[in-house]
Tab-separated table of N, CA, C and O in Angstrom:
chain	number	residue	atom	x	y	z
A	1	GLN	N	0.403	-1.378	0.142
A	1	GLN	CA	-0.845	0.062	0.126
A	1	GLN	C	0.812	1.360	0.528
A	1	GLN	O	2.177	1.733	0.576
A	2	VAL	N	0.489	2.612	-1.211
A	2	VAL	CA	1.289	3.369	-0.370
A	2	VAL	C	0.127	4.848	-0.262
A	2	VAL	O	-0.992	4.787	-0.474
A	3	LEU	N	0.719	5.318	-0.046
A	3	LEU	CA	0.552	6.861	1.122
A	3	LEU	C	0.354	8.139	-0.285
A	3	LEU	O	1.394	8.103	-0.505
A	4	LEU	N	-0.276	8.033	-0.130
A	4	LEU	CA	-0.657	8.974	-1.739
A	4	LEU	C	-1.177	10.905	-1.309
A	4	LEU	O	-1.824	11.178	-0.953
A	5	VAL	N	-0.638	11.837	-1.855
A	5	VAL	CA	-1.098	13.518	-1.208
A	5	VAL	C	-0.724	14.204	-2.062
A	5	VAL	O	0.357	14.680	-2.996
A	6	GLU	N	-2.076	14.775	-2.870
A	6	GLU	CA	-1.579	15.848	-3.538
A	6	GLU	C	-1.640	17.303	-3.171
A	6	GLU	O	-2.148	17.537	-1.859
A	7	SER	N	-0.953	17.848	-3.856
A	7	SER	CA	-0.954	19.095	-3.464
A	7	SER	C	-1.213	20.133	-5.540
A	7	SER	O	-0.699	19.397	-6.377
A	8	GLY	N	-0.916	21.483	-5.105
A	8	GLY	CA	-0.722	22.465	-5.771
A	8	GLY	C	-2.029	23.322	-6.809
A	8	GLY	O	-2.044	23.657	-7.763
A	9	GLY	N	-3.289	22.521	-6.989
A	9	GLY	CA	-5.126	23.257	-6.762
A	9	GLY	C	-5.030	24.578	-6.848
A	9	GLY	O	-3.810	25.118	-6.161
A	10	GLY	N	-5.966	24.750	-7.304
A	10	GLY	CA	-5.995	26.142	-7.038
A	10	GLY	C	-7.021	27.136	-7.919
A	10	GLY	O	-7.517	25.822	-9.134
A	11	LEU	N	-7.241	28.260	-8.321
A	11	LEU	CA	-8.225	29.071	-9.384
A	11	LEU	C	-7.583	29.619	-10.220
A	11	LEU	O	-5.810	30.169	-10.392
A	12	VAL	N	-7.558	29.336	-11.916
A	12	VAL	CA	-7.573	30.103	-12.847
A	12	VAL	C	-8.257	30.070	-13.873
A	12	VAL	O	-8.753	29.835	-14.128
A	13	GLN	N	-7.767	30.965	-14.651
A	13	GLN	CA	-8.501	31.248	-16.040
A	13	GLN	C	-7.953	30.830	-16.828
A	13	GLN	O	-7.731	29.686	-17.179
A	14	THR	N	-9.366	30.687	-17.512
A	14	THR	CA	-9.543	29.710	-19.088
A	14	THR	C	-8.810	29.830	-19.812
A	14	THR	O	-8.282	31.528	-19.553
A	15	GLY	N	-7.490	29.006	-19.847
A	15	GLY	CA	-6.046	29.418	-20.623
A	15	GLY	C	-5.211	29.480	-19.958
A	15	GLY	O	-4.486	29.313	-20.652
A	16	GLY	N	-5.146	29.140	-18.890
A	16	GLY	CA	-4.193	29.274	-18.047
A	16	GLY	C	-3.754	27.812	-17.546
A	16	GLY	O	-3.995	27.057	-17.801
A	17	SER	N	-2.890	27.659	-17.066
A	17	SER	CA	-1.899	26.339	-16.610
A	17	SER	C	-1.490	26.646	-14.876
A	17	SER	O	-1.343	27.671	-14.655
A	18	LEU	N	-1.473	25.102	-14.527
A	18	LEU	CA	-1.577	25.171	-13.645
A	18	LEU	C	-0.766	23.720	-13.305
A	18	LEU	O	-1.059	22.839	-14.214
A	19	ARG	N	0.806	23.594	-12.227
A	19	ARG	CA	0.558	22.131	-12.186
A	19	ARG	C	0.501	21.601	-11.108
A	19	ARG	O	0.714	22.265	-9.880
A	20	VAL	N	-0.553	20.611	-10.702
A	20	VAL	CA	-0.419	19.348	-9.826
A	20	VAL	C	0.188	18.512	-9.311
A	20	VAL	O	0.858	17.459	-10.850
A	21	SER	N	0.721	18.058	-8.081
A	21	SER	CA	1.571	17.075	-7.841
A	21	SER	C	0.896	16.239	-7.035
A	21	SER	O	-0.186	16.666	-6.428
A	22	CYS	N	1.526	14.636	-7.155
A	22	CYS	CA	1.001	13.682	-5.816
A	22	CYS	C	2.412	13.576	-5.173
A	22	CYS	O	3.387	12.700	-6.170
A	23	THR	N	2.401	13.178	-3.744
A	23	THR	CA	3.693	12.442	-3.634
A	23	THR	C	3.281	11.171	-2.980
A	23	THR	O	2.540	11.146	-2.361
A	24	ALA	N	4.697	10.177	-2.582
A	24	ALA	CA	3.927	8.721	-2.119
A	24	ALA	C	5.068	8.459	-1.426
A	24	ALA	O	6.330	8.939	-1.480
A	25	SER	N	4.435	7.362	-0.452
A	25	SER	CA	4.982	6.939	0.634
A	25	SER	C	5.694	6.023	0.190
A	25	SER	O	5.487	4.984	-0.684
A	26	GLY	N	7.390	5.121	0.381
A	26	GLY	CA	7.349	4.038	-0.032
A	26	GLY	C	8.439	4.184	-0.602
A	26	GLY	O	8.122	4.585	-1.687
A	27	ARG	N	9.168	2.596	-0.334
A	27	ARG	CA	10.915	2.811	-1.668
A	27	ARG	C	10.301	1.734	-3.131
A	27	ARG	O	11.093	1.791	-3.588
A	28	THR	N	9.516	1.373	-2.644
A	28	THR	CA	8.309	1.049	-4.203
A	28	THR	C	7.715	1.741	-5.341
A	28	THR	O	6.853	0.721	-6.242
A	29	PHE	N	7.853	3.100	-4.719
A	29	PHE	CA	7.116	3.747	-5.622
A	29	PHE	C	7.044	4.207	-7.213
A	29	PHE	O	6.219	3.142	-8.315
A	30	PRO	N	8.609	2.982	-7.691
A	30	PRO	CA	9.166	3.459	-9.249
A	30	PRO	C	8.148	1.967	-10.112
A	30	PRO	O	8.080	1.732	-11.013
A	31	ARG	N	7.792	0.599	-9.285
A	31	ARG	CA	7.285	-0.051	-9.269
A	31	ARG	C	5.433	0.047	-9.958
A	31	ARG	O	5.132	-0.919	-11.019
A	32	TYR	N	5.157	0.851	-9.297
A	32	TYR	CA	3.799	1.088	-9.461
A	32	TYR	C	2.929	2.191	-10.453
A	32	TYR	O	3.635	3.121	-11.513
A	33	VAL	N	1.962	1.830	-11.203
A	33	VAL	CA	1.543	1.924	-12.154
A	33	VAL	C	0.521	3.320	-11.728
A	33	VAL	O	0.232	3.106	-11.029
A	34	MET	N	0.586	4.597	-11.920
A	34	MET	CA	-0.078	5.878	-11.485
A	34	MET	C	-0.689	6.535	-12.699
A	34	MET	O	-0.663	6.328	-14.256
A	35	GLY	N	-1.526	7.140	-11.883
A	35	GLY	CA	-2.983	7.526	-13.018
A	35	GLY	C	-3.349	8.681	-12.144
A	35	GLY	O	-3.789	8.793	-10.967
A	36	TRP	N	-4.156	10.131	-13.393
A	36	TRP	CA	-4.762	11.165	-12.601
A	36	TRP	C	-6.132	10.830	-13.035
A	36	TRP	O	-6.444	10.237	-14.218
A	37	PHE	N	-7.001	11.096	-11.959
A	37	PHE	CA	-8.927	10.871	-12.244
A	37	PHE	C	-9.014	12.281	-11.475
A	37	PHE	O	-8.140	13.219	-11.231
A	38	ARG	N	-9.839	12.779	-12.292
A	38	ARG	CA	-11.116	13.576	-12.131
A	38	ARG	C	-12.393	13.473	-11.426
A	38	ARG	O	-13.211	13.014	-11.970
A	39	GLN	N	-13.487	13.990	-10.920
A	39	GLN	CA	-14.082	14.565	-10.615
A	39	GLN	C	-14.331	15.756	-10.280
A	39	GLN	O	-14.154	15.945	-9.083
A	40	ALA	N	-15.657	15.407	-11.132
A	40	ALA	CA	-16.791	16.594	-11.201
A	40	ALA	C	-18.050	16.645	-10.404
A	40	ALA	O	-18.182	16.212	-9.958
A	41	PRO	N	-18.897	17.866	-9.786
A	41	PRO	CA	-19.610	17.395	-9.254
A	41	PRO	C	-20.638	17.106	-9.923
A	41	PRO	O	-21.307	17.682	-10.950
A	42	GLY	N	-21.150	16.394	-9.629
A	42	GLY	CA	-23.197	15.388	-10.168
A	42	GLY	C	-21.363	14.845	-10.809
A	42	GLY	O	-23.437	14.175	-11.822
A	43	LYS	N	-20.949	14.341	-11.327
A	43	LYS	CA	-20.303	13.974	-11.918
A	43	LYS	C	-19.690	12.188	-11.648
A	43	LYS	O	-18.796	12.747	-11.080
A	44	GLU	N	-18.983	11.611	-12.213
A	44	GLU	CA	-18.610	9.872	-12.293
A	44	GLU	C	-17.342	10.341	-12.260
A	44	GLU	O	-16.964	11.668	-13.202
A	45	ARG	N	-16.495	9.471	-11.436
A	45	ARG	CA	-14.736	10.085	-11.757
A	45	ARG	C	-14.660	9.568	-12.985
A	45	ARG	O	-14.238	8.192	-13.509
A	46	GLU	N	-13.342	10.032	-13.548
A	46	GLU	CA	-13.237	9.787	-15.260
A	46	GLU	C	-11.428	9.781	-14.922
A	46	GLU	O	-10.805	10.961	-14.443
A	47	SER	N	-11.196	8.924	-15.715
A	47	SER	CA	-9.678	8.773	-15.920
A	47	SER	C	-8.702	10.269	-16.794
A	47	SER	O	-9.585	11.375	-17.274
A	48	VAL	N	-8.099	10.766	-16.256
A	48	VAL	CA	-7.473	12.038	-16.924
A	48	VAL	C	-5.722	11.879	-17.993
A	48	VAL	O	-6.114	11.247	-19.333
A	49	ALA	N	-4.717	10.527	-17.185
A	49	ALA	CA	-3.937	10.341	-17.635
A	49	ALA	C	-3.610	8.884	-16.773
A	49	ALA	O	-3.883	9.331	-15.473
A	50	GLY	N	-2.233	8.041	-17.187
A	50	GLY	CA	-2.248	7.187	-16.886
A	50	GLY	C	-0.172	7.120	-17.644
A	50	GLY	O	0.516	7.620	-18.025
A	51	ILE	N	0.693	6.477	-16.542
A	51	ILE	CA	1.838	6.808	-17.021
A	51	ILE	C	2.762	5.778	-16.375
A	51	ILE	O	1.776	4.870	-14.891
A	52	SER	N	3.524	4.206	-17.141
A	52	SER	CA	3.517	2.971	-16.254
A	52	SER	C	5.424	3.346	-14.844
A	52	SER	O	5.307	4.146	-14.791
A	53	GLY	N	4.871	2.575	-15.357
A	53	GLY	CA	6.459	2.629	-14.004
A	53	GLY	C	7.422	3.525	-14.122
A	53	GLY	O	8.192	4.012	-12.858
A	54	SER	N	8.582	2.950	-15.120
A	54	SER	CA	8.619	3.546	-15.513
A	54	SER	C	8.926	5.428	-16.416
A	54	SER	O	10.178	6.033	-16.443
A	55	GLY	N	7.967	5.708	-16.597
A	55	GLY	CA	7.877	6.570	-17.206
A	55	GLY	C	7.524	6.471	-18.362
A	55	GLY	O	7.486	8.013	-19.205
A	56	THR	N	8.022	5.342	-19.647
A	56	THR	CA	8.060	5.913	-20.509
A	56	THR	C	7.171	5.862	-20.818
A	56	THR	O	7.041	6.060	-22.497
A	57	VAL	N	5.967	4.807	-20.693
A	57	VAL	CA	4.186	5.461	-21.617
A	57	VAL	C	3.412	5.869	-21.031
A	57	VAL	O	3.671	5.583	-19.573
A	58	THR	N	2.729	6.309	-21.404
A	58	THR	CA	1.549	7.450	-21.230
A	58	THR	C	0.604	6.801	-21.857
A	58	THR	O	0.467	7.052	-22.896
A	59	ASP	N	-0.350	7.442	-21.436
A	59	ASP	CA	-2.000	7.726	-22.065
A	59	ASP	C	-3.103	8.544	-21.353
A	59	ASP	O	-2.385	9.222	-19.870
A	60	TYR	N	-3.167	9.117	-22.574
A	60	TYR	CA	-4.643	10.467	-22.216
A	60	TYR	C	-6.083	10.152	-22.247
A	60	TYR	O	-5.923	9.199	-23.417
A	61	ALA	N	-6.648	10.931	-21.789
A	61	ALA	CA	-8.033	11.224	-22.351
A	61	ALA	C	-8.038	12.203	-22.957
A	61	ALA	O	-7.540	12.508	-23.991
A	62	ASN	N	-8.545	11.627	-24.033
A	62	ASN	CA	-9.237	12.511	-25.828
A	62	ASN	C	-9.483	13.734	-25.159
A	62	ASN	O	-9.015	14.799	-26.014
A	63	SER	N	-10.306	14.355	-24.077
A	63	SER	CA	-10.204	15.526	-23.666
A	63	SER	C	-9.327	16.074	-23.242
A	63	SER	O	-8.985	18.046	-23.470
A	64	VAL	N	-8.351	15.645	-23.265
A	64	VAL	CA	-7.428	16.408	-22.291
A	64	VAL	C	-5.578	16.201	-23.188
A	64	VAL	O	-4.836	16.804	-23.223
A	65	LYS	N	-5.696	15.447	-24.305
A	65	LYS	CA	-4.755	15.254	-24.866
A	65	LYS	C	-3.962	16.332	-25.982
A	65	LYS	O	-4.414	16.986	-26.449
A	66	GLY	N	-3.215	16.104	-25.113
A	66	GLY	CA	-1.600	17.950	-26.621
A	66	GLY	C	-2.247	19.857	-25.594
A	66	GLY	O	-1.466	20.117	-25.949
A	67	ARG	N	-2.659	19.504	-24.116
A	67	ARG	CA	-2.895	20.191	-23.356
A	67	ARG	C	-2.676	19.715	-21.973
A	67	ARG	O	-1.779	19.706	-21.173
A	68	PHE	N	-2.375	18.398	-21.679
A	68	PHE	CA	-1.997	18.253	-20.404
A	68	PHE	C	-0.829	16.806	-20.869
A	68	PHE	O	-0.888	16.440	-21.355
A	69	THR	N	0.220	16.715	-20.030
A	69	THR	CA	1.387	15.953	-19.609
A	69	THR	C	0.881	15.494	-18.699
A	69	THR	O	1.636	16.349	-17.329
A	70	ILE	N	1.671	14.640	-18.314
A	70	ILE	CA	1.975	13.277	-16.615
A	70	ILE	C	3.535	13.315	-17.013
A	70	ILE	O	4.014	12.763	-17.831
A	71	SER	N	4.156	13.235	-15.632
A	71	SER	CA	5.196	12.908	-15.458
A	71	SER	C	5.551	12.288	-14.143
A	71	SER	O	4.549	11.878	-13.455
A	72	ARG	N	6.468	11.720	-14.079
A	72	ARG	CA	7.280	11.204	-12.748
A	72	ARG	C	8.598	11.564	-12.172
A	72	ARG	O	9.456	11.818	-13.738
A	73	ASP	N	8.672	11.489	-10.821
A	73	ASP	CA	9.882	11.866	-10.162
A	73	ASP	C	10.400	10.263	-9.340
A	73	ASP	O	9.666	10.661	-8.483
A	74	ASN	N	10.625	9.109	-9.886
A	74	ASN	CA	11.317	8.679	-8.958
A	74	ASN	C	12.172	8.627	-8.247
A	74	ASN	O	11.922	7.175	-7.216
A	75	VAL	N	12.990	9.541	-8.075
A	75	VAL	CA	14.016	9.456	-7.091
A	75	VAL	C	13.114	10.558	-5.710
A	75	VAL	O	13.211	10.648	-5.055
A	76	GLN	N	12.675	11.317	-6.903
A	76	GLN	CA	11.775	12.025	-5.196
A	76	GLN	C	10.835	11.667	-4.705
A	76	GLN	O	9.597	12.121	-4.073
A	77	ASN	N	10.551	10.540	-5.221
A	77	ASN	CA	8.870	9.734	-5.295
A	77	ASN	C	7.407	11.115	-6.046
A	77	ASN	O	6.880	11.104	-4.433
A	78	ALA	N	7.399	11.022	-6.544
A	78	ALA	CA	6.502	12.447	-7.018
A	78	ALA	C	6.161	12.146	-8.806
A	78	ALA	O	6.554	11.652	-9.557
A	79	LEU	N	4.572	12.448	-7.965
A	79	LEU	CA	4.114	11.948	-9.745
A	79	LEU	C	2.965	14.004	-10.029
A	79	LEU	O	2.482	14.105	-9.200
A	80	TYR	N	2.828	14.130	-11.454
A	80	TYR	CA	2.594	15.860	-11.542
A	80	TYR	C	1.979	15.466	-12.356
A	80	TYR	O	1.945	14.595	-13.059
A	81	LEU	N	1.083	16.050	-13.049
A	81	LEU	CA	0.204	16.616	-13.866
A	81	LEU	C	0.452	18.167	-14.467
A	81	LEU	O	-0.159	19.316	-13.824
A	82	GLN	N	1.303	18.437	-15.826
A	82	GLN	CA	1.177	20.060	-16.161
A	82	GLN	C	-0.158	19.815	-17.415
A	82	GLN	O	-0.440	19.562	-18.033
A	83	MET	N	-0.989	20.762	-16.496
A	83	MET	CA	-1.955	21.980	-17.284
A	83	MET	C	-1.596	22.393	-18.073
A	83	MET	O	-1.597	24.320	-17.774
A	84	ASN	N	-2.176	22.517	-18.837
A	84	ASN	CA	-2.417	23.943	-19.660
A	84	ASN	C	-3.461	24.118	-20.807
A	84	ASN	O	-4.102	23.840	-20.961
A	85	ASN	N	-3.967	25.470	-21.182
A	85	ASN	CA	-4.966	26.224	-21.956
A	85	ASN	C	-5.793	24.989	-21.359
A	85	ASN	O	-6.852	24.525	-22.243
A	86	LEU	N	-6.010	25.540	-19.943
A	86	LEU	CA	-7.389	24.808	-19.470
A	86	LEU	C	-8.582	25.529	-19.508
A	86	LEU	O	-8.871	26.837	-20.106
A	87	LYS	N	-9.423	25.065	-19.194
A	87	LYS	CA	-10.772	25.205	-20.003
A	87	LYS	C	-11.792	25.041	-18.513
A	87	LYS	O	-11.241	24.199	-17.801
A	88	PRO	N	-12.895	25.507	-18.876
A	88	PRO	CA	-13.752	25.807	-17.305
A	88	PRO	C	-13.994	24.030	-17.360
A	88	PRO	O	-14.351	23.701	-16.418
A	89	ALA	N	-14.067	23.471	-18.698
A	89	ALA	CA	-14.613	21.737	-18.073
A	89	ALA	C	-13.865	20.897	-18.107
A	89	ALA	O	-13.845	20.173	-17.209
A	90	ASP	N	-12.659	21.920	-17.447
A	90	ASP	CA	-10.972	20.981	-16.421
A	90	ASP	C	-11.681	21.245	-15.405
A	90	ASP	O	-10.571	20.640	-14.273
A	91	THR	N	-12.736	21.961	-14.922
A	91	THR	CA	-12.575	22.100	-13.740
A	91	THR	C	-13.436	20.404	-12.323
A	91	THR	O	-14.536	20.164	-12.931
A	92	ALA	N	-12.759	20.722	-11.437
A	92	ALA	CA	-12.566	19.254	-11.099
A	92	ALA	C	-11.565	18.735	-9.618
A	92	ALA	O	-10.706	19.661	-10.173
A	93	VAL	N	-11.964	18.162	-8.901
A	93	VAL	CA	-11.585	17.752	-8.231
A	93	VAL	C	-10.408	16.367	-8.476
A	93	VAL	O	-11.015	15.959	-9.148
A	94	TYR	N	-8.917	17.416	-8.216
A	94	TYR	CA	-8.212	15.271	-9.205
A	94	TYR	C	-7.585	14.683	-7.951
A	94	TYR	O	-6.750	15.350	-7.307
A	95	TYR	N	-7.668	13.869	-9.065
A	95	TYR	CA	-6.936	11.948	-7.770
A	95	TYR	C	-5.835	12.037	-8.289
A	95	TYR	O	-5.948	11.127	-10.081
A	96	CYS	N	-4.783	11.708	-7.589
A	96	CYS	CA	-3.958	10.423	-8.126
A	96	CYS	C	-3.987	9.546	-7.117
A	96	CYS	O	-4.606	9.191	-6.178
A	97	ALA	N	-3.405	8.669	-8.464
A	97	ALA	CA	-3.611	7.153	-7.790
A	97	ALA	C	-2.905	5.881	-8.188
A	97	ALA	O	-2.150	6.066	-9.404
A	98	ALA	N	-3.361	4.495	-7.137
A	98	ALA	CA	-1.595	3.951	-7.960
A	98	ALA	C	-2.041	2.374	-7.343
A	98	ALA	O	-3.219	2.770	-6.835
A	99	GLY	N	-1.710	1.572	-8.300
A	99	GLY	CA	-1.894	0.068	-7.635
A	99	GLY	C	-2.587	-0.932	-8.938
A	99	GLY	O	-2.689	-2.258	-8.430
A	100	SER	N	-2.694	-0.296	-10.459
A	100	SER	CA	-3.469	-0.789	-11.138
A	100	SER	C	-2.508	-1.167	-11.752
A	100	SER	O	-0.842	-1.466	-11.311
A	101	ARG	N	-1.951	-2.720	-12.339
A	101	ARG	CA	-0.835	-3.110	-12.866
A	101	ARG	C	-0.843	-3.280	-14.049
A	101	ARG	O	0.601	-3.742	-14.837
A	102	TRP	N	-1.193	-2.454	-15.471
A	102	TRP	CA	-1.495	-1.614	-16.380
A	102	TRP	C	-1.497	-0.053	-16.306
A	102	TRP	O	-3.212	0.020	-15.499
A	103	ILE	N	-1.422	0.536	-17.398
A	103	ILE	CA	-2.623	2.243	-17.760
A	103	ILE	C	-3.875	1.424	-18.444
A	103	ILE	O	-3.984	1.109	-18.493
A	104	THR	N	-4.703	1.938	-17.170
A	104	THR	CA	-5.992	1.703	-17.555
A	104	THR	C	-7.523	2.583	-16.797
A	104	THR	O	-6.970	4.210	-16.184
A	105	PRO	N	-7.799	2.953	-18.439
A	105	PRO	CA	-9.256	4.395	-17.315
A	105	PRO	C	-10.139	3.897	-16.180
A	105	PRO	O	-11.250	4.845	-15.886
A	106	ASP	N	-10.116	2.791	-15.671
A	106	ASP	CA	-10.488	2.072	-15.598
A	106	ASP	C	-10.357	2.280	-13.712
A	106	ASP	O	-9.466	1.796	-13.397
A	107	PRO	N	-10.655	2.862	-13.194
A	107	PRO	CA	-10.586	3.870	-11.471
A	107	PRO	C	-10.900	2.674	-10.382
A	107	PRO	O	-9.797	1.915	-9.438
A	108	PHE	N	-11.470	1.168	-10.615
A	108	PHE	CA	-11.173	0.687	-10.363
A	108	PHE	C	-10.689	-0.433	-9.830
A	108	PHE	O	-9.797	-1.275	-9.482
A	109	ARG	N	-9.759	-0.074	-11.020
A	109	ARG	CA	-8.304	-1.224	-10.798
A	109	ARG	C	-6.781	-0.224	-9.707
A	109	ARG	O	-6.264	-0.959	-9.878
A	110	TYR	N	-7.886	0.671	-9.659
A	110	TYR	CA	-6.478	1.118	-8.595
A	110	TYR	C	-6.592	1.126	-7.113
A	110	TYR	O	-8.310	0.971	-6.619
A	111	THR	N	-5.780	0.607	-6.474
A	111	THR	CA	-6.153	0.593	-4.994
A	111	THR	C	-5.934	1.694	-3.842
A	111	THR	O	-6.915	1.730	-2.746
A	112	ASP	N	-4.488	2.292	-4.092
A	112	ASP	CA	-5.024	3.103	-3.832
A	112	ASP	C	-5.055	4.922	-4.450
A	112	ASP	O	-4.497	5.219	-5.259
A	113	TRP	N	-5.602	5.853	-3.237
A	113	TRP	CA	-5.657	7.517	-4.062
A	113	TRP	C	-5.651	8.172	-2.573
A	113	TRP	O	-5.331	8.034	-1.708
A	114	GLY	N	-5.003	9.425	-3.240
A	114	GLY	CA	-5.241	10.507	-3.041
A	114	GLY	C	-6.274	10.907	-1.759
A	114	GLY	O	-7.260	10.938	-2.515
A	115	GLN	N	-6.211	12.228	-1.432
A	115	GLN	CA	-7.490	12.873	-0.841
A	115	GLN	C	-7.933	13.773	-2.068
A	115	GLN	O	-8.933	14.408	-1.572
A	116	GLY	N	-7.809	13.978	-3.564
A	116	GLY	CA	-7.596	15.310	-3.789
A	116	GLY	C	-7.691	16.282	-3.542
A	116	GLY	O	-7.332	17.463	-3.032
A	117	THR	N	-7.326	17.657	-4.593
A	117	THR	CA	-7.110	18.758	-5.225
A	117	THR	C	-7.885	19.390	-5.820
A	117	THR	O	-7.563	18.874	-6.937
A	118	GLN	N	-8.706	20.124	-5.051
A	118	GLN	CA	-9.176	21.625	-6.273
A	118	GLN	C	-9.109	22.192	-7.533
A	118	GLN	O	-7.875	22.927	-7.049
A	119	VAL	N	-9.291	21.497	-8.513
A	119	VAL	CA	-8.544	22.751	-9.672
A	119	VAL	C	-9.652	23.843	-10.685
A	119	VAL	O	-11.039	22.645	-10.458
A	120	THR	N	-10.060	24.550	-10.405
A	120	THR	CA	-11.248	24.937	-11.058
A	120	THR	C	-10.351	26.425	-11.969
A	120	THR	O	-9.799	27.055	-11.264
A	121	VAL	N	-11.306	26.409	-13.068
A	121	VAL	CA	-10.979	26.993	-14.148
A	121	VAL	C	-11.978	28.174	-14.387
A	121	VAL	O	-13.244	27.478	-14.499
A	122	SER	N	-12.196	29.452	-14.315
A	122	SER	CA	-13.554	30.036	-14.568
A	122	SER	C	-13.256	30.813	-15.815
A	122	SER	O	-12.019	30.553	-16.712
A	123	SER	N	-14.238	30.881	-15.898
A	123	SER	CA	-14.599	31.516	-17.642
A	123	SER	C	-14.299	33.238	-17.499
A	123	SER	O	-14.326	34.019	-16.659
């Protein structure tokens, strides 16, 4: 099991940028496939991006391709999501997740979750 803590959320205007971070406990962090998910009020949790343990393989939801970049630092036990050209539709609580054996948009494949960080994009 790994403890995950997100940070870096906030309020930004349409077209702006924001980077959210997730720090993880445990020496086995490089083994974990990691994912970013988000959940807006009244909506289901949806996948945003995923990254392999080595960081060499990534995957993105169509809605964020070309705007968001997922990355990780296995020395610092950190996961990042760089978000550019933000839109009001990106407003949500963003969660990092670990524990899946492969990159997948299915949140039920992930066993460990952070508490989330709010991202709000104003129009």
